[in-house]
Coordinates of C-alpha atoms in Angstrom, one line a residue:
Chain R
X1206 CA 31.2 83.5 46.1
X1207 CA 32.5 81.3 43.3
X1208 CA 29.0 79.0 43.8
X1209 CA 27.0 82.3 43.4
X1210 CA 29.1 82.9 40.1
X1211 CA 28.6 79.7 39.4
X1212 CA 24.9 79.7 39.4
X1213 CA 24.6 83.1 37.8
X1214 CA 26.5 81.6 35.2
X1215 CA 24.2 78.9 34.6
X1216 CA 21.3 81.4 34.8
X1217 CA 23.0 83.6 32.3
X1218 CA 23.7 80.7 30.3
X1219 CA 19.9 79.3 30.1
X1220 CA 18.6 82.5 29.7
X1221 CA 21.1 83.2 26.4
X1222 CA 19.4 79.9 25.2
X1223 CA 16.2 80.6 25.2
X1224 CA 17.1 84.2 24.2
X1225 CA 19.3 83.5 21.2
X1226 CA 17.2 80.6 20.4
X1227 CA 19.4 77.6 21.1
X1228 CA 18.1 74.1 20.9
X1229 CA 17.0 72.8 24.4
X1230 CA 18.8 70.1 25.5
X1231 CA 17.9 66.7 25.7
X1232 CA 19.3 62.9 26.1
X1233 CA 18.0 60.4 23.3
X1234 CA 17.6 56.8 24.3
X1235 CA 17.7 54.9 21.3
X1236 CA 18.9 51.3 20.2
X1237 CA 17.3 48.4 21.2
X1238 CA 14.7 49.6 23.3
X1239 CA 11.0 49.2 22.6
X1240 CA 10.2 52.5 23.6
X1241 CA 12.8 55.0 22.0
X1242 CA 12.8 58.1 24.3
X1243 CA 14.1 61.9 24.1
X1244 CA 14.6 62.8 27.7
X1245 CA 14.4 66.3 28.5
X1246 CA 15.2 68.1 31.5
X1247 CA 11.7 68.3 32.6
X1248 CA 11.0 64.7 32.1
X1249 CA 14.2 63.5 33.6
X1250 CA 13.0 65.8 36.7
X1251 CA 9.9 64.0 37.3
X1252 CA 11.4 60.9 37.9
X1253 CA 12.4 59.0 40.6
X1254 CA 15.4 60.7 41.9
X1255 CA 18.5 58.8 43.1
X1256 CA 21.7 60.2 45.4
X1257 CA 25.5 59.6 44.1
X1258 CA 28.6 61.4 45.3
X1259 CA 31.8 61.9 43.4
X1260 CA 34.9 63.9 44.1
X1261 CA 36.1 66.6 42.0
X1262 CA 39.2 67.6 40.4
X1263 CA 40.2 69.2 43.9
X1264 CA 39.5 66.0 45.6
X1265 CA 36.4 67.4 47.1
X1266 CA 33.3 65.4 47.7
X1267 CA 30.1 66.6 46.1
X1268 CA 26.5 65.2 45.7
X1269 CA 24.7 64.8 42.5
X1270 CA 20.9 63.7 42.5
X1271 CA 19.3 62.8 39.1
X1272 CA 18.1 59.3 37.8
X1273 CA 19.7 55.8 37.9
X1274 CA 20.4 54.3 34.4
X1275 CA 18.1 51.4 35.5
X1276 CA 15.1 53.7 36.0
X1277 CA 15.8 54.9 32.0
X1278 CA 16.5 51.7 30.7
X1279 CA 13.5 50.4 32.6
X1280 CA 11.3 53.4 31.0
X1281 CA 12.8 53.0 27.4
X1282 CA 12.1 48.6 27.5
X1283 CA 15.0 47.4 28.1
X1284 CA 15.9 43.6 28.8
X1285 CA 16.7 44.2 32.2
X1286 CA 16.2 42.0 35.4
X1287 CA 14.6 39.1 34.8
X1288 CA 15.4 39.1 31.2
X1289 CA 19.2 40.1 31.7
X1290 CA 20.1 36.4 30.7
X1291 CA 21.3 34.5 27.8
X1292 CA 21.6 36.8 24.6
X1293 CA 21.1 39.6 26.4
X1294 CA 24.2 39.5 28.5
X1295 CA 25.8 40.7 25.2
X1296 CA 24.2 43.6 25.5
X1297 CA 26.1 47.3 25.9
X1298 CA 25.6 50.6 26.8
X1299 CA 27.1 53.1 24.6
X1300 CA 26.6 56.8 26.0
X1301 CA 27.6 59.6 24.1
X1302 CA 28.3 63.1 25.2
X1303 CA 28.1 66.8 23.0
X1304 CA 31.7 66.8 22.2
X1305 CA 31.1 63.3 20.8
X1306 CA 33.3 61.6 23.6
X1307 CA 32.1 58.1 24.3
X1308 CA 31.7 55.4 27.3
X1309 CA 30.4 51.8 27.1
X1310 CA 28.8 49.9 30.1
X1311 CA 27.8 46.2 29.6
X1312 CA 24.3 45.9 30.8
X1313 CA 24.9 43.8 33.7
X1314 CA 27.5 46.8 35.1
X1315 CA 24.2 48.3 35.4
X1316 CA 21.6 46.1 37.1
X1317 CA 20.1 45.9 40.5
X1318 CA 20.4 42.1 39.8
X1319 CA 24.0 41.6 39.2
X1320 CA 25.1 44.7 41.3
X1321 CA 24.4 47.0 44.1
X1322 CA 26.3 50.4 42.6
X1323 CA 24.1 52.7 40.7
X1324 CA 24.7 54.6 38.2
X1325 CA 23.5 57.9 38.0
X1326 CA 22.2 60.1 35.2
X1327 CA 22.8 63.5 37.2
X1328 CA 21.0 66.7 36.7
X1329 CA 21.7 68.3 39.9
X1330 CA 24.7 69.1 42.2
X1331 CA 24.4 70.3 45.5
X1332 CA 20.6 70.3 44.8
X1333 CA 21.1 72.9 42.0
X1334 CA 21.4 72.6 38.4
X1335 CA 24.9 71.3 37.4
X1336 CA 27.4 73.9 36.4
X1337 CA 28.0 75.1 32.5
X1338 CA 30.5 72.8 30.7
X1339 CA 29.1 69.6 33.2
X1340 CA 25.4 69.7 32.6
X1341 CA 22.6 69.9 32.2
X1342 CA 23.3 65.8 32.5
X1343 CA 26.2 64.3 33.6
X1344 CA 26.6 60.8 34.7
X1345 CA 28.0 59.6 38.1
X1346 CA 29.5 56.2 38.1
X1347 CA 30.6 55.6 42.3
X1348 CA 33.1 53.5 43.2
X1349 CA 35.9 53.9 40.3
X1350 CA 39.3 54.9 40.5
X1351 CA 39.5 57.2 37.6
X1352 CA 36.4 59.6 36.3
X1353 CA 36.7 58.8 33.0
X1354 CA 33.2 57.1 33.0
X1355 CA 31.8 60.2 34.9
X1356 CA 31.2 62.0 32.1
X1357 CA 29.8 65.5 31.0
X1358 CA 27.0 66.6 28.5
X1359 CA 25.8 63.5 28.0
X1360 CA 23.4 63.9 25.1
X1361 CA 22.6 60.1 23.7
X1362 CA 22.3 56.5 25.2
X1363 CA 21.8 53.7 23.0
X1364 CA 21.5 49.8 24.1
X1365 CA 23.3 47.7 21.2
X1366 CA 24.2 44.1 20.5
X1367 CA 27.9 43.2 20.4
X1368 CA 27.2 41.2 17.4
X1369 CA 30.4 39.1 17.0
Chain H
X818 CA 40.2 13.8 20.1
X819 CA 37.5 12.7 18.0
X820 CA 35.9 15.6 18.5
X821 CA 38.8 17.7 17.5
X822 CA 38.4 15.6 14.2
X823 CA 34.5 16.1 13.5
X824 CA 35.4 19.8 14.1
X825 CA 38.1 20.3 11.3
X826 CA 36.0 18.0 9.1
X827 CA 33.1 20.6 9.4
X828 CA 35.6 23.6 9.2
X829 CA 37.0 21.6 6.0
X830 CA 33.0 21.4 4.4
X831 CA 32.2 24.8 5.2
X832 CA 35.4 26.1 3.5
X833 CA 34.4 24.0 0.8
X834 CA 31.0 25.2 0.5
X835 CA 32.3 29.0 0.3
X836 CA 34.3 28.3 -2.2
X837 CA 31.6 26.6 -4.1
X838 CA 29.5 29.1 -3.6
X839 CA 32.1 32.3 -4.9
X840 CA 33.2 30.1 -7.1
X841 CA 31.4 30.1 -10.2
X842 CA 30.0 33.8 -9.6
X843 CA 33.5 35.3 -9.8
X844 CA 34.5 32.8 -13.3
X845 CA 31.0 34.3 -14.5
X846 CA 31.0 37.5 -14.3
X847 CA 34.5 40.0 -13.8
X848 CA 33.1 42.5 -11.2
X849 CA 35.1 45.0 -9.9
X850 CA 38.4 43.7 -7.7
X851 CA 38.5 44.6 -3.9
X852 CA 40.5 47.0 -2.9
X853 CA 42.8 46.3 -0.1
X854 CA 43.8 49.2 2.7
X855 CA 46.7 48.4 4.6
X856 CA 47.4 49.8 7.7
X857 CA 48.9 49.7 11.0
X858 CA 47.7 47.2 13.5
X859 CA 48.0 50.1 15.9
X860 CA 45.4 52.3 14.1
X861 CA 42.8 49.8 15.1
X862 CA 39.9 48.6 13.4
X863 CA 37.2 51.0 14.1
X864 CA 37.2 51.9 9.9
X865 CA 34.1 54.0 8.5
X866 CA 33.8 51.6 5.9
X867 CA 30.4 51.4 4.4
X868 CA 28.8 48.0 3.3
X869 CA 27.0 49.7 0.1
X870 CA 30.1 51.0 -0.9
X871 CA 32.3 48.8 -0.7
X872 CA 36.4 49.4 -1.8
X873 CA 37.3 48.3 -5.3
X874 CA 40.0 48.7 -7.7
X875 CA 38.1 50.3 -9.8
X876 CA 36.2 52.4 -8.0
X877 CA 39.5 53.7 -6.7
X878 CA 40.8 54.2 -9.7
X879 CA 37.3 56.4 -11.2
X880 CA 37.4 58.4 -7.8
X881 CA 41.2 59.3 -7.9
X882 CA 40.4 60.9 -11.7
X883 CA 37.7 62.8 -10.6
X884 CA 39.1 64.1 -7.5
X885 CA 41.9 65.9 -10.0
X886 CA 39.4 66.7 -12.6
X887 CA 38.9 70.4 -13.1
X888 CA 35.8 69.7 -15.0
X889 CA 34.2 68.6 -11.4
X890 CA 33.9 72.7 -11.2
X891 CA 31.0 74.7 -13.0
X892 CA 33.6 76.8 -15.5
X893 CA 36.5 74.5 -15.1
X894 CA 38.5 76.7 -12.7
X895 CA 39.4 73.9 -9.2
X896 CA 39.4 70.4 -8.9
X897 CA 39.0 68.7 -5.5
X898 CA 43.0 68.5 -6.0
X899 CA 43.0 72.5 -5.9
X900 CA 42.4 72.7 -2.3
X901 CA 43.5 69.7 -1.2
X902 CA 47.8 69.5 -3.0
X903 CA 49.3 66.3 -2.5
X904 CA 52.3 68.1 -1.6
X905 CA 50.7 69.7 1.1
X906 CA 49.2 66.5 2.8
X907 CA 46.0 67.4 1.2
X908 CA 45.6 71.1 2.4
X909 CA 46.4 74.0 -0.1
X910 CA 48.9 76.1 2.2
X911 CA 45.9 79.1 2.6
X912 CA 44.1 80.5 5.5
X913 CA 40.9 80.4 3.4
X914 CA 40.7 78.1 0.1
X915 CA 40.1 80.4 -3.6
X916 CA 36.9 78.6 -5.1
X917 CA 36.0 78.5 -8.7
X918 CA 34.5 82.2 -8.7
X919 CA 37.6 83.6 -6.4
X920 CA 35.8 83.7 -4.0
X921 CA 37.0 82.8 -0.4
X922 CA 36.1 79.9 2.0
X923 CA 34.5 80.2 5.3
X924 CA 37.1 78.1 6.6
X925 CA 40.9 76.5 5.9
X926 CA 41.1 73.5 3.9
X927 CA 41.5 70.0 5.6
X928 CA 44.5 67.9 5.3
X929 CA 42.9 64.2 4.0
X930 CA 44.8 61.9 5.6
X931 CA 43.5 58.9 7.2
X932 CA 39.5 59.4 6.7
X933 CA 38.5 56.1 7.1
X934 CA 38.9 56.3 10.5
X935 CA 36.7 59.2 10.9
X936 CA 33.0 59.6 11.0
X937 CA 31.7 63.3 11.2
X938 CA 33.4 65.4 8.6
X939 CA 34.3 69.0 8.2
X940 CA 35.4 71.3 10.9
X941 CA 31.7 71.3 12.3
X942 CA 31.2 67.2 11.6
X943 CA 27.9 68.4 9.9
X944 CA 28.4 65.5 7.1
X945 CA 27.9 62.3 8.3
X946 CA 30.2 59.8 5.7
X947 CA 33.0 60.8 3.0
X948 CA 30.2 60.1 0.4
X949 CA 27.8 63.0 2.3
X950 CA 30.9 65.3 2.3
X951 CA 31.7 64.9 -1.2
X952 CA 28.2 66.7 -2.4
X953 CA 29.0 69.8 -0.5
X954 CA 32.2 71.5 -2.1
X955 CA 30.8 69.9 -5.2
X956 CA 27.8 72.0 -5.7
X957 CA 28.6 74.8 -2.7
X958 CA 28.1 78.7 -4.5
X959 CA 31.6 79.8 -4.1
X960 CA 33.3 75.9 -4.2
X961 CA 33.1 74.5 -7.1
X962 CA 29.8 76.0 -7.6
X963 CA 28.7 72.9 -9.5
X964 CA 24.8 71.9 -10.0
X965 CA 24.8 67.8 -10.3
X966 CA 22.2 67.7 -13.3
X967 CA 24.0 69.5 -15.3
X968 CA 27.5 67.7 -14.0
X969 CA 26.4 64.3 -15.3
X970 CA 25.6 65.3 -18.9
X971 CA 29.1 67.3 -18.7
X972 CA 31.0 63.8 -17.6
X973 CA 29.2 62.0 -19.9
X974 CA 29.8 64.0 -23.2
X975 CA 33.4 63.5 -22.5
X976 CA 33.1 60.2 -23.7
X977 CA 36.0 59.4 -20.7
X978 CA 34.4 58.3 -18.1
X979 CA 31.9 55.8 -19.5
X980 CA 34.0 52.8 -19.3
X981 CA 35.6 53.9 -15.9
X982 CA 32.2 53.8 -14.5
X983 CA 31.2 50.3 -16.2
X984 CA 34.3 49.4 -14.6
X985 CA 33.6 50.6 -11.1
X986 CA 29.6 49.9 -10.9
X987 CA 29.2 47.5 -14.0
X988 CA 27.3 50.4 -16.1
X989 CA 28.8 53.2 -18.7
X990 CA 26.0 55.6 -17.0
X991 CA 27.7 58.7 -15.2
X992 CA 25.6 58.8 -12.0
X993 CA 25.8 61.6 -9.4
X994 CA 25.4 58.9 -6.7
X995 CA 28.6 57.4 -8.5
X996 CA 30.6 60.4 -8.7
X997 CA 30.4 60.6 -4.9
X998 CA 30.6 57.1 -4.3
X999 CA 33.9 57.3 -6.1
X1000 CA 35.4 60.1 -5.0
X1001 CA 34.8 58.7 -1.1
X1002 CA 36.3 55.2 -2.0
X1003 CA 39.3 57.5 -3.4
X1004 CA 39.5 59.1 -0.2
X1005 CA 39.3 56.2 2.0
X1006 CA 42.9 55.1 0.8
X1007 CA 45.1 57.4 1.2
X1008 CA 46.4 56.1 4.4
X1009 CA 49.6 58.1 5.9
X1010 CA 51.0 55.9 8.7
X1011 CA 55.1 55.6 7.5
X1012 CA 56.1 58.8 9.2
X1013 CA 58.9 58.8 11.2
X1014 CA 56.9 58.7 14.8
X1015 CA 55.3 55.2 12.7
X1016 CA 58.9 54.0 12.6
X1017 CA 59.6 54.7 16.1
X1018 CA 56.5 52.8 17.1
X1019 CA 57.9 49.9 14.7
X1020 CA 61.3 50.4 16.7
X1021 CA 63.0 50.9 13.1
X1022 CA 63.9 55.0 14.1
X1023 CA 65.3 56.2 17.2
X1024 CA 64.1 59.9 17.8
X1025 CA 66.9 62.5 18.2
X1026 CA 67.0 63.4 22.3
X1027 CA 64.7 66.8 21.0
X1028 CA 62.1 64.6 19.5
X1029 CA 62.2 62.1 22.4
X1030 CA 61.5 65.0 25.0
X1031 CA 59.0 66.2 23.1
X1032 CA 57.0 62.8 22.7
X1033 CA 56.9 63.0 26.3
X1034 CA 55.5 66.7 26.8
X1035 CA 52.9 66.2 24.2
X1036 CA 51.7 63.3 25.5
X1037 CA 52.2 64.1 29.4
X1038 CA 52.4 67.6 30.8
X1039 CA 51.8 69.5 28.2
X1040 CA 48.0 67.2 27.6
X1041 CA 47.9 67.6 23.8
X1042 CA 47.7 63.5 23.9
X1043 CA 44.4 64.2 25.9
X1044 CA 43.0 65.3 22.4
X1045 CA 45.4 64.4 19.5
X1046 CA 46.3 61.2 21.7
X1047 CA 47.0 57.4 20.5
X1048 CA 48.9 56.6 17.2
X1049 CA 46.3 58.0 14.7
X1050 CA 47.1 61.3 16.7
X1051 CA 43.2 63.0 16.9
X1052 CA 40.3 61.9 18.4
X1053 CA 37.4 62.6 17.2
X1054 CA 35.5 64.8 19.1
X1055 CA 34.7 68.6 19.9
X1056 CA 36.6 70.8 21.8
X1057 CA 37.0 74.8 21.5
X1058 CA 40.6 74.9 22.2
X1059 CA 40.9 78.9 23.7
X1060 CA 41.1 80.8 20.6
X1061 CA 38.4 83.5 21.3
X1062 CA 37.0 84.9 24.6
X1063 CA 33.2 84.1 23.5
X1064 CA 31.4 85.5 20.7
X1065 CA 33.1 83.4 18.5
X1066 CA 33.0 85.1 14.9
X1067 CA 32.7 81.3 13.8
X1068 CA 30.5 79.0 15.7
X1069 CA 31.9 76.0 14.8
X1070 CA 29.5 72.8 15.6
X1071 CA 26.6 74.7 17.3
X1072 CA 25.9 75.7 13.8
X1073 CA 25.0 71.7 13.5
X1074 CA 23.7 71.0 16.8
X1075 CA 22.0 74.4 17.8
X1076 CA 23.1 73.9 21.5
X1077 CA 24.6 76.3 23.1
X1078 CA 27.5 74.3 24.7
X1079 CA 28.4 73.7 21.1
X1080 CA 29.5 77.1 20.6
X1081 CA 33.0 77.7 19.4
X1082 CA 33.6 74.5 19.1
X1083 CA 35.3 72.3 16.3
X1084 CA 36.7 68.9 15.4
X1085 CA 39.6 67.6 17.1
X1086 CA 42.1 66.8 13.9
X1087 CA 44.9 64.5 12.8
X1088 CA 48.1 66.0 13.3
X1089 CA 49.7 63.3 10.8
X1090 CA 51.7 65.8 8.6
X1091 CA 50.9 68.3 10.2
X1092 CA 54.5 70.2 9.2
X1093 CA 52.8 70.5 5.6
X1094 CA 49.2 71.8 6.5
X1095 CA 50.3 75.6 7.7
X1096 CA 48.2 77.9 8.2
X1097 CA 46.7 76.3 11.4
X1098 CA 43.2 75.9 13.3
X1099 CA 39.9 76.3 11.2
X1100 CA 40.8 79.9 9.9
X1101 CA 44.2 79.7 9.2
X1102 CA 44.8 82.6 11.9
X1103 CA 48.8 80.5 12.9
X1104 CA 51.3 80.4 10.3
X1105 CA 53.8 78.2 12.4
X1106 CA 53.8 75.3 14.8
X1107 CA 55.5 77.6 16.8
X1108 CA 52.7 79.6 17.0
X1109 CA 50.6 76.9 17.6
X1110 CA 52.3 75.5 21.0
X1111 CA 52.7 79.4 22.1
X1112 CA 49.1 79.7 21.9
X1113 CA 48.0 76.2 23.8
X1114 CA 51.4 77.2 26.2
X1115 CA 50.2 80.8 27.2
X1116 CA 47.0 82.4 25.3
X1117 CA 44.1 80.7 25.9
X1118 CA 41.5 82.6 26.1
X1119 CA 38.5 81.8 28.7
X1120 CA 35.0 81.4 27.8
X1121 CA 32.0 79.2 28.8
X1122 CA 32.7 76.6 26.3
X1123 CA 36.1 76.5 26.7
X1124 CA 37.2 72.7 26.8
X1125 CA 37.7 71.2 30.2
X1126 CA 41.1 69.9 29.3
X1127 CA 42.3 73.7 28.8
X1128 CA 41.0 74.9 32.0
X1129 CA 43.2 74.7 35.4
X1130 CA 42.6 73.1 38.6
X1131 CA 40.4 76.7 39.1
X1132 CA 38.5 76.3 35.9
X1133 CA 40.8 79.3 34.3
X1134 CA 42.1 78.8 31.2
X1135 CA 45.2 76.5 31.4
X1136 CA 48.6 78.4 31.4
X1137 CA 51.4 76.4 30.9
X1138 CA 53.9 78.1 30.5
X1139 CA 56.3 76.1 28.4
X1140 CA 59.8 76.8 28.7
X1141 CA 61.4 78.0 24.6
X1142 CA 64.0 74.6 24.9
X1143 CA 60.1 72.9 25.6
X1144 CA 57.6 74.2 22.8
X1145 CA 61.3 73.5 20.4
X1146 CA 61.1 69.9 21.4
X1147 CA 57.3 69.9 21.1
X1148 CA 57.5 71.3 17.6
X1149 CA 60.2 68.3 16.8
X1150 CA 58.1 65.9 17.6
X1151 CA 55.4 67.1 15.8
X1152 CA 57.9 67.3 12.5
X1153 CA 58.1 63.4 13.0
X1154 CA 54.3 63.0 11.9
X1155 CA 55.4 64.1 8.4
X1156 CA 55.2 61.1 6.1
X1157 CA 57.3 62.1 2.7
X1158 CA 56.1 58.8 1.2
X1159 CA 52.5 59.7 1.3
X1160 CA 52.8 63.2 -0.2
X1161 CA 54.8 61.6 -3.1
X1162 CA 52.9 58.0 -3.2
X1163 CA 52.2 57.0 -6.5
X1164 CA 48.9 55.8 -6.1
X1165 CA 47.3 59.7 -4.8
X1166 CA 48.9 61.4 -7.2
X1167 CA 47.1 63.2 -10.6
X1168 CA 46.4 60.5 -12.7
X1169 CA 45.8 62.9 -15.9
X1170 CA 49.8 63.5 -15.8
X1171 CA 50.9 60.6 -17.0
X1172 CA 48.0 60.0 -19.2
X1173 CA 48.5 63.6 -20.9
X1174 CA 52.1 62.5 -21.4
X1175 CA 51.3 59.8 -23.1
X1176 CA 48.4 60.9 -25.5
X1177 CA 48.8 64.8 -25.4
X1178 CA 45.5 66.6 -25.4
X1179 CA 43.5 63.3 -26.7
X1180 CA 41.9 63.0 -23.3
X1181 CA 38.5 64.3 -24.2
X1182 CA 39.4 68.0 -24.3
X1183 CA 40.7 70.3 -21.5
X1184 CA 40.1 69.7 -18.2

């Protein structure tokens, strides 16, 4: 019952959007990329989806599905891979969320070639679209102790130097 | 060893070479002197400083006059200083500020204190940089209802501020991009961080046993720290914190952002003096702290922005349910934040007092 409510509310809530003529939501990739992108929910969609799972407040497991960073970073021309060497290991990932709450990842936390974890840029939970106050994107980071880095509304990622 | 020895050689020629090098261009010409903020290591370092405005003595000093300067407003009525008291840490004790028409603001005057660690300003964050802030009171209809072009010819008849601009940005010319320019550097001092919770940290005050429990409740069980955490006491982001169920009557930053996740929500504040900035929340509706810790304790009201830290383990709004004994303690803590040397420092106060004293009315007319 609560899920149903759940979804109604997000259908309610997109609806409202379009109705009262709210902005659509998107996630800008900006920084130093060659390719600066604004990711909306249709184009994040039609890429290459990836599986995390995360617990919840309660505890309880739940799958996401949505996009690994990589697959972004990758899209936006990013020194990943290959190139994730010399200078470039100073690079960072600074992702910033709608109420302006930010999380850093160094580049390397984020490559197939230093790790195997993947990081997630969810849109969907439970194969539906993630609740009000999570989505539309979220990001899944598996394996750490505290969420913190599993954070909501994320509306901005931007690659930077740490210049010191 | 030897190599320890090239290295403090080359340290030794590059110090050499900077001072070479500043050298002759400070015995040259006398710019403006930097201007120093000190604060806390415990504030951190993550300042708003901006590299084509840089702090200066002078600039300071031009800024703090025109933030008290009545003549900032189209028929003389408010100064910056009219909303935002000294007194009052920078707030003007109203629900909704009286501009120069007497007319009322959309929302309740913010407290200044510690700006230079912030980024997005106003309750919405819609200006990005003090300097960016500055223009809006300045010229808004019911503010100080001022129109720039016709601001810089008033400054410069006045014959006053001439040489505090050649002193600030080396020319006599009264610029509207130095007006704001000075008014931000202004701002960007006044530091409050000698309150009593900053002597505590500095293990030179021990809090009374009230104080101490409530340290502990505000920044455990009762989450305020999740917010208004660290030493600097906000963090700057967005919440709505309960105060309406849904069609907010102020949409806070969705009027910036135009995304509907955004609505009813506004910017987390500094609680630094927060005794001397009643009434409370972006429209004034609390007169009291105690009102304050009732409302995040047992009234917050659901809706579909509501922030996540408000929300219980079943995504209703929060109720905890403080005992009395608990939001008193809570409210003693916060009366530790109040810093009695910043609302009297010297250095933020009117600077036309002194210099009235002294020369009576001679200071270019009425202000």
């Amino acid at each position: 019952m609560k899920k149903i409510l759940g979804l109604l509310a997000a259908v309610v809530i997109c609806c409202s959007a379009t109705a009262q003529g709210g902005a659509a939501y998107s996630v800008k990739v900006s920084g130093e990329v060659v390719t600066p992108l604004t990711l909306t929910a249709a184009d994040i969609i039609a890429m290459p989806r990836t599986n995390a799972t995360a617990k919840d407040r309660h505890g309880e497991m739940h799958s996401f599905s949505g996009v690994a960073i990589a697959d972004i970073l990758n899209k936006a021309g990013v020194t990943t891979g290959k190139q994730l060497k010399g200078e470039n290991l100073a690079k960072y990932l600074l992702v910033t969320c709608a109420d302006n709450y930010k999380v850093v990842f160094s580049l390397a936390e984020l490559d197939s070639s230093f790790t195997d974890r993947v990081v997630v840029l969810a849109d969907q939970m439970e194969g539906k679209p993630l609740p009000a106050g999570m989505g539309p994107f979220r990001l899944i980071v598996p394996g750490e102790k505290k969420p913190a880095r599993n954070c909501m509304q994320v509306v901005g990622i931007a690659v930077k130097f740490a210049k010191d | 060893m030897r190599r320890r020895g090239l290295y403090i050689s080359l340290v030794l020629v590059a110090g050499i070479c900077v001072a070479a090098w500043v050298g002759p261009g400070r015995g040259s010409v006398a710019g403006p002197t930097p201007y120093k903020v000190a604060y806390p290591a415990y504030f951190g370092n993550r300042v708003n400083l901006r590299e084509d405005n840089p702090l200066t003595e002078e600039g300071v000093r031009l800024g703090r006059f025109l933030f008290y300067d009545k003549r900032l407003s189209r028929n003389g009525a408010v100064s910056c200083a009219s909303c935002h008291q000294q007194a009052l840490a920078f707030t003007d004790g109203r629900r909704f500020s009286v501009g120069f028409d007497s007319v009322l603001t959309r929302r309740s005057s913010m407290s200044l204190a510690n700006l230079l660690w912030v980024r997005h300003f106003f309750w919405d964050g819609r200006a990005l940089g003090l300097e960016a802030q500055a223009m809006v009171p300045l010229t808004e209809a019911h503010e100080m209802g001022q129109r720039m072009d016709s601001l810089v010819p008033k400054l410069t008849r006045t014959g006053f501020y001439g040489p505090l601009f050649a002193a600030a940005f080396g020319s006599p010319e009264v610029t509207q991009d130095g007006i704001v320019r000075a008014l931000a550097q202004f701002e960007r001092t006044l530091v409050s961080a000698d309150a009593p919770y900053d002597r505590y940290i500095r293990d030179e005050y021990t809090m009374t046993p009230a104080e101490m429990r409530g340290l502990k409740l505000f920044f455990g069980r009762a989450v305020c720290g999740n917010c208004h955490g660290g030493p600097k006491t906000f963090d700057e982001t967005y919440h709505n914190n309960g105060l309406d169920k849904g069609n907010f009557r102020d949409s806070g930053r969705f009027d910036v952002t135009g995304l509907d996740y955004d609505r009813g929500r506004f910017r987390v504040v500094t609680l630094r003096n927060i005794a001397l900035t009643a009434p409370y929340m972006h429209d004034g509706r609390f007169k009291t702290l105690e009102e304050v810790v009732d409302h995040y304790s047992d009234h917050i009201e659901p809706s579909e922005t509501l922030s996540p830290t408000l929300k219980d383990l079943a995504n209703a709004p929060a109720r905890m349910g403080l005992t009395k004994g608990e939001k008193g303690d809570i409210v003693a803590f916060l009366r530790t934040l109040t810093d009695t040397g910043f609302v009297r420092d010297k250095r933020f106060s009117d600077p036309f007092v002194g210099q009235q004293a002294r020369r009576g009315e001679a200071l270019a007319g009425p202000r």
